[in-house]
Amino acid sequence: MVDWTIQKYGKLDIMFSNAGIGSKSPQTILDLDVSQFDRLFEVNVRGMAICVKHAARVMVERHIKGTIVCTANVIANNCRGSTNATDYIMSKHAILGLVRSTSQQLGTYGIRVNSVSPAAVPTSKRTNEEIKKTFGPFTSLKDISLTVKHIADSVLFLASNDSAFSLAMTWWSTVG
């Protein structure tokens, strides 16, 4: 992916690392399915770390003052965690650790590392009505639904010069 980008565009100055899967069944600590846990961490954590590693190496080697944005999740920023998605929340906490650590390591090269932490958005697997039913009581902005475009706009902001002051920041994309 990194090599292809450099071949196609001549450089890599922005990396958006957006990986995430959920478990096929509820995952409490008492019922943790280790094979699901391993698969989820392979995608959500290992995959993202590898993307960040390769993008960062190219940026450092080529003296590019770039930006890396990773996707976490708003629940990972929530102090309460989750009652049935232990593995998923753990993986998104790991992303916050990745962002915070790499931002300190790469900042000296002029490379900014931040994350976007979205709330739930409608997908082919979850409708807007289901999201409102589940999360509606916890939101303040009742007349708006979070969309993929809202999240994309957050990523574009973090990747732009408008956020040149941001390092190790987590941008919450929620409806309150």
JSON list of N, CA and C in Angstrom, two decimals, residues 21-42 44-45 76 81-94:
[
{"chain": "A", "resi": 21, "resn": "ILE", "atom": "N", "xyz": [-12.70, -4.34, 13.10]},
{"chain": "A", "resi": 21, "resn": "ILE", "atom": "CA", "xyz": [-13.77, -5.33, 13.03]},
{"chain": "A", "resi": 21, "resn": "ILE", "atom": "C", "xyz": [-14.28, -5.53, 14.45]},
{"chain": "A", "resi": 22, "resn": "GLY", "atom": "N", "xyz": [-15.47, -6.05, 14.55]},
{"chain": "A", "resi": 22, "resn": "GLY", "atom": "CA", "xyz": [-16.03, -6.40, 15.85]},
{"chain": "A", "resi": 22, "resn": "GLY", "atom": "C", "xyz": [-16.10, -7.91, 15.97]},
{"chain": "A", "resi": 23, "resn": "SER", "atom": "N", "xyz": [-16.41, -8.38, 17.14]},
{"chain": "A", "resi": 23, "resn": "SER", "atom": "CA", "xyz": [-16.56, -9.82, 17.34]},
{"chain": "A", "resi": 23, "resn": "SER", "atom": "C", "xyz": [-17.90, -10.29, 16.84]},
{"chain": "A", "resi": 24, "resn": "LYS", "atom": "N", "xyz": [-17.97, -11.57, 16.54]},
{"chain": "A", "resi": 24, "resn": "LYS", "atom": "CA", "xyz": [-19.21, -12.16, 16.03]},
{"chain": "A", "resi": 24, "resn": "LYS", "atom": "C", "xyz": [-20.22, -12.41, 17.14]},
{"chain": "A", "resi": 25, "resn": "SER", "atom": "N", "xyz": [-19.76, -12.36, 18.37]},
{"chain": "A", "resi": 25, "resn": "SER", "atom": "CA", "xyz": [-20.65, -12.61, 19.51]},
{"chain": "A", "resi": 25, "resn": "SER", "atom": "C", "xyz": [-20.22, -11.72, 20.67]},
{"chain": "A", "resi": 26, "resn": "PRO", "atom": "N", "xyz": [-21.08, -11.52, 21.66]},
{"chain": "A", "resi": 26, "resn": "PRO", "atom": "CA", "xyz": [-20.70, -10.71, 22.82]},
{"chain": "A", "resi": 26, "resn": "PRO", "atom": "C", "xyz": [-19.44, -11.28, 23.48]},
{"chain": "A", "resi": 27, "resn": "GLN", "atom": "N", "xyz": [-18.57, -10.38, 23.91]},
{"chain": "A", "resi": 27, "resn": "GLN", "atom": "CA", "xyz": [-17.30, -10.78, 24.52]},
{"chain": "A", "resi": 27, "resn": "GLN", "atom": "C", "xyz": [-17.15, -10.16, 25.90]},
{"chain": "A", "resi": 28, "resn": "THR", "atom": "N", "xyz": [-17.57, -10.87, 26.92]},
{"chain": "A", "resi": 28, "resn": "THR", "atom": "CA", "xyz": [-17.29, -10.45, 28.28]},
{"chain": "A", "resi": 28, "resn": "THR", "atom": "C", "xyz": [-16.02, -11.17, 28.72]},
{"chain": "A", "resi": 29, "resn": "ILE", "atom": "N", "xyz": [-15.42, -10.73, 29.78]},
{"chain": "A", "resi": 29, "resn": "ILE", "atom": "CA", "xyz": [-14.18, -11.36, 30.23]},
{"chain": "A", "resi": 29, "resn": "ILE", "atom": "C", "xyz": [-14.43, -12.81, 30.65]},
{"chain": "A", "resi": 30, "resn": "LEU", "atom": "N", "xyz": [-15.63, -13.11, 31.16]},
{"chain": "A", "resi": 30, "resn": "LEU", "atom": "CA", "xyz": [-15.94, -14.47, 31.60]},
{"chain": "A", "resi": 30, "resn": "LEU", "atom": "C", "xyz": [-16.17, -15.42, 30.43]},
{"chain": "A", "resi": 31, "resn": "ASP", "atom": "N", "xyz": [-16.61, -14.88, 29.30]},
{"chain": "A", "resi": 31, "resn": "ASP", "atom": "CA", "xyz": [-16.91, -15.72, 28.14]},
{"chain": "A", "resi": 31, "resn": "ASP", "atom": "C", "xyz": [-16.02, -15.40, 26.94]},
{"chain": "A", "resi": 32, "resn": "LEU", "atom": "N", "xyz": [-14.85, -14.86, 27.19]},
{"chain": "A", "resi": 32, "resn": "LEU", "atom": "CA", "xyz": [-13.97, -14.42, 26.12]},
{"chain": "A", "resi": 32, "resn": "LEU", "atom": "C", "xyz": [-13.57, -15.58, 25.21]},
{"chain": "A", "resi": 33, "resn": "ASP", "atom": "N", "xyz": [-13.88, -15.44, 23.94]},
{"chain": "A", "resi": 33, "resn": "ASP", "atom": "CA", "xyz": [-13.50, -16.42, 22.93]},
{"chain": "A", "resi": 33, "resn": "ASP", "atom": "C", "xyz": [-12.11, -16.00, 22.42]},
{"chain": "A", "resi": 34, "resn": "VAL", "atom": "N", "xyz": [-11.10, -16.76, 22.78]},
{"chain": "A", "resi": 34, "resn": "VAL", "atom": "CA", "xyz": [-9.72, -16.37, 22.49]},
{"chain": "A", "resi": 34, "resn": "VAL", "atom": "C", "xyz": [-9.44, -16.32, 20.99]},
{"chain": "A", "resi": 35, "resn": "SER", "atom": "N", "xyz": [-10.05, -17.19, 20.20]},
{"chain": "A", "resi": 35, "resn": "SER", "atom": "CA", "xyz": [-9.81, -17.14, 18.75]},
{"chain": "A", "resi": 35, "resn": "SER", "atom": "C", "xyz": [-10.41, -15.87, 18.15]},
{"chain": "A", "resi": 36, "resn": "GLN", "atom": "N", "xyz": [-11.60, -15.45, 18.60]},
{"chain": "A", "resi": 36, "resn": "GLN", "atom": "CA", "xyz": [-12.17, -14.18, 18.15]},
{"chain": "A", "resi": 36, "resn": "GLN", "atom": "C", "xyz": [-11.30, -13.01, 18.62]},
{"chain": "A", "resi": 37, "resn": "PHE", "atom": "N", "xyz": [-10.85, -13.09, 19.85]},
{"chain": "A", "resi": 37, "resn": "PHE", "atom": "CA", "xyz": [-9.98, -12.06, 20.42]},
{"chain": "A", "resi": 37, "resn": "PHE", "atom": "C", "xyz": [-8.72, -11.90, 19.57]},
{"chain": "A", "resi": 38, "resn": "ASP", "atom": "N", "xyz": [-8.07, -13.02, 19.25]},
{"chain": "A", "resi": 38, "resn": "ASP", "atom": "CA", "xyz": [-6.84, -12.97, 18.45]},
{"chain": "A", "resi": 38, "resn": "ASP", "atom": "C", "xyz": [-7.09, -12.38, 17.07]},
{"chain": "A", "resi": 39, "resn": "ARG", "atom": "N", "xyz": [-8.16, -12.78, 16.41]},
{"chain": "A", "resi": 39, "resn": "ARG", "atom": "CA", "xyz": [-8.50, -12.27, 15.08]},
{"chain": "A", "resi": 39, "resn": "ARG", "atom": "C", "xyz": [-8.76, -10.76, 15.13]},
{"chain": "A", "resi": 40, "resn": "LEU", "atom": "N", "xyz": [-9.52, -10.34, 16.13]},
{"chain": "A", "resi": 40, "resn": "LEU", "atom": "CA", "xyz": [-9.84, -8.92, 16.27]},
{"chain": "A", "resi": 40, "resn": "LEU", "atom": "C", "xyz": [-8.57, -8.10, 16.50]},
{"chain": "A", "resi": 41, "resn": "PHE", "atom": "N", "xyz": [-7.69, -8.56, 17.37]},
{"chain": "A", "resi": 41, "resn": "PHE", "atom": "CA", "xyz": [-6.45, -7.84, 17.63]},
{"chain": "A", "resi": 41, "resn": "PHE", "atom": "C", "xyz": [-5.52, -7.86, 16.42]},
{"chain": "A", "resi": 42, "resn": "GLU", "atom": "N", "xyz": [-5.56, -8.93, 15.67]},
{"chain": "A", "resi": 42, "resn": "GLU", "atom": "CA", "xyz": [-4.74, -9.00, 14.45]},
{"chain": "A", "resi": 42, "resn": "GLU", "atom": "C", "xyz": [-5.12, -7.88, 13.48]},
{"chain": "A", "resi": 44, "resn": "ASN", "atom": "N", "xyz": [-7.43, -5.08, 14.20]},
{"chain": "A", "resi": 44, "resn": "ASN", "atom": "CA", "xyz": [-7.59, -3.76, 14.80]},
{"chain": "A", "resi": 44, "resn": "ASN", "atom": "C", "xyz": [-6.29, -3.16, 15.32]},
{"chain": "A", "resi": 45, "resn": "VAL", "atom": "N", "xyz": [-5.41, -3.97, 15.85]},
{"chain": "A", "resi": 45, "resn": "VAL", "atom": "CA", "xyz": [-4.19, -3.44, 16.47]},
{"chain": "A", "resi": 45, "resn": "VAL", "atom": "C", "xyz": [-2.95, -3.71, 15.60]},
{"chain": "A", "resi": 76, "resn": "ALA", "atom": "N", "xyz": [-13.70, 3.94, 23.53]},
{"chain": "A", "resi": 76, "resn": "ALA", "atom": "CA", "xyz": [-12.37, 3.75, 24.11]},
{"chain": "A", "resi": 76, "resn": "ALA", "atom": "C", "xyz": [-11.97, 4.96, 24.95]},
{"chain": "A", "resi": 81, "resn": "GLY", "atom": "N", "xyz": [-16.00, 1.86, 29.71]},
{"chain": "A", "resi": 81, "resn": "GLY", "atom": "CA", "xyz": [-15.76, 0.65, 28.94]},
{"chain": "A", "resi": 81, "resn": "GLY", "atom": "C", "xyz": [-17.05, 0.11, 28.34]},
{"chain": "A", "resi": 82, "resn": "SER", "atom": "N", "xyz": [-17.18, -1.21, 28.30]},
{"chain": "A", "resi": 82, "resn": "SER", "atom": "CA", "xyz": [-18.32, -1.85, 27.66]},
{"chain": "A", "resi": 82, "resn": "SER", "atom": "C", "xyz": [-18.73, -3.08, 28.46]},
{"chain": "A", "resi": 83, "resn": "THR", "atom": "N", "xyz": [-20.01, -3.39, 28.42]},
{"chain": "A", "resi": 83, "resn": "THR", "atom": "CA", "xyz": [-20.50, -4.57, 29.13]},
{"chain": "A", "resi": 83, "resn": "THR", "atom": "C", "xyz": [-20.38, -5.84, 28.30]},
{"chain": "A", "resi": 84, "resn": "ASN", "atom": "N", "xyz": [-20.24, -5.72, 26.97]},
{"chain": "A", "resi": 84, "resn": "ASN", "atom": "CA", "xyz": [-20.23, -6.94, 26.15]},
{"chain": "A", "resi": 84, "resn": "ASN", "atom": "C", "xyz": [-19.28, -6.90, 24.95]},
{"chain": "A", "resi": 85, "resn": "ALA", "atom": "N", "xyz": [-18.35, -5.96, 24.93]},
{"chain": "A", "resi": 85, "resn": "ALA", "atom": "CA", "xyz": [-17.39, -5.88, 23.82]},
{"chain": "A", "resi": 85, "resn": "ALA", "atom": "C", "xyz": [-15.98, -5.65, 24.37]},
{"chain": "A", "resi": 86, "resn": "THR", "atom": "N", "xyz": [-15.61, -6.44, 25.34]},
{"chain": "A", "resi": 86, "resn": "THR", "atom": "CA", "xyz": [-14.33, -6.28, 26.02]},
{"chain": "A", "resi": 86, "resn": "THR", "atom": "C", "xyz": [-13.16, -6.27, 25.03]},
{"chain": "A", "resi": 87, "resn": "ASP", "atom": "N", "xyz": [-13.16, -7.21, 24.11]},
{"chain": "A", "resi": 87, "resn": "ASP", "atom": "CA", "xyz": [-12.05, -7.31, 23.15]},
{"chain": "A", "resi": 87, "resn": "ASP", "atom": "C", "xyz": [-11.98, -6.09, 22.24]},
{"chain": "A", "resi": 88, "resn": "TYR", "atom": "N", "xyz": [-13.12, -5.64, 21.74]},
{"chain": "A", "resi": 88, "resn": "TYR", "atom": "CA", "xyz": [-13.15, -4.49, 20.83]},
{"chain": "A", "resi": 88, "resn": "TYR", "atom": "C", "xyz": [-12.65, -3.24, 21.54]},
{"chain": "A", "resi": 89, "resn": "ILE", "atom": "N", "xyz": [-13.15, -3.00, 22.74]},
{"chain": "A", "resi": 89, "resn": "ILE", "atom": "CA", "xyz": [-12.75, -1.80, 23.48]},
{"chain": "A", "resi": 89, "resn": "ILE", "atom": "C", "xyz": [-11.27, -1.87, 23.83]},
{"chain": "A", "resi": 90, "resn": "MET", "atom": "N", "xyz": [-10.79, -3.04, 24.22]},
{"chain": "A", "resi": 90, "resn": "MET", "atom": "CA", "xyz": [-9.35, -3.19, 24.48]},
{"chain": "A", "resi": 90, "resn": "MET", "atom": "C", "xyz": [-8.54, -2.84, 23.24]},
{"chain": "A", "resi": 91, "resn": "SER", "atom": "N", "xyz": [-8.99, -3.28, 22.08]},
{"chain": "A", "resi": 91, "resn": "SER", "atom": "CA", "xyz": [-8.25, -3.01, 20.85]},
{"chain": "A", "resi": 91, "resn": "SER", "atom": "C", "xyz": [-8.21, -1.52, 20.53]},
{"chain": "A", "resi": 92, "resn": "LYS", "atom": "N", "xyz": [-9.30, -0.83, 20.78]},
{"chain": "A", "resi": 92, "resn": "LYS", "atom": "CA", "xyz": [-9.32, 0.61, 20.49]},
{"chain": "A", "resi": 92, "resn": "LYS", "atom": "C", "xyz": [-8.53, 1.40, 21.53]},
{"chain": "A", "resi": 93, "resn": "HIS", "atom": "N", "xyz": [-8.45, 0.90, 22.77]},
{"chain": "A", "resi": 93, "resn": "HIS", "atom": "CA", "xyz": [-7.54, 1.50, 23.75]},
{"chain": "A", "resi": 93, "resn": "HIS", "atom": "C", "xyz": [-6.09, 1.35, 23.26]},
{"chain": "A", "resi": 94, "resn": "ALA", "atom": "N", "xyz": [-5.78, 0.21, 22.68]},
{"chain": "A", "resi": 94, "resn": "ALA", "atom": "CA", "xyz": [-4.43, -0.01, 22.15]},
{"chain": "A", "resi": 94, "resn": "ALA", "atom": "C", "xyz": [-4.10, 1.01, 21.06]}
]
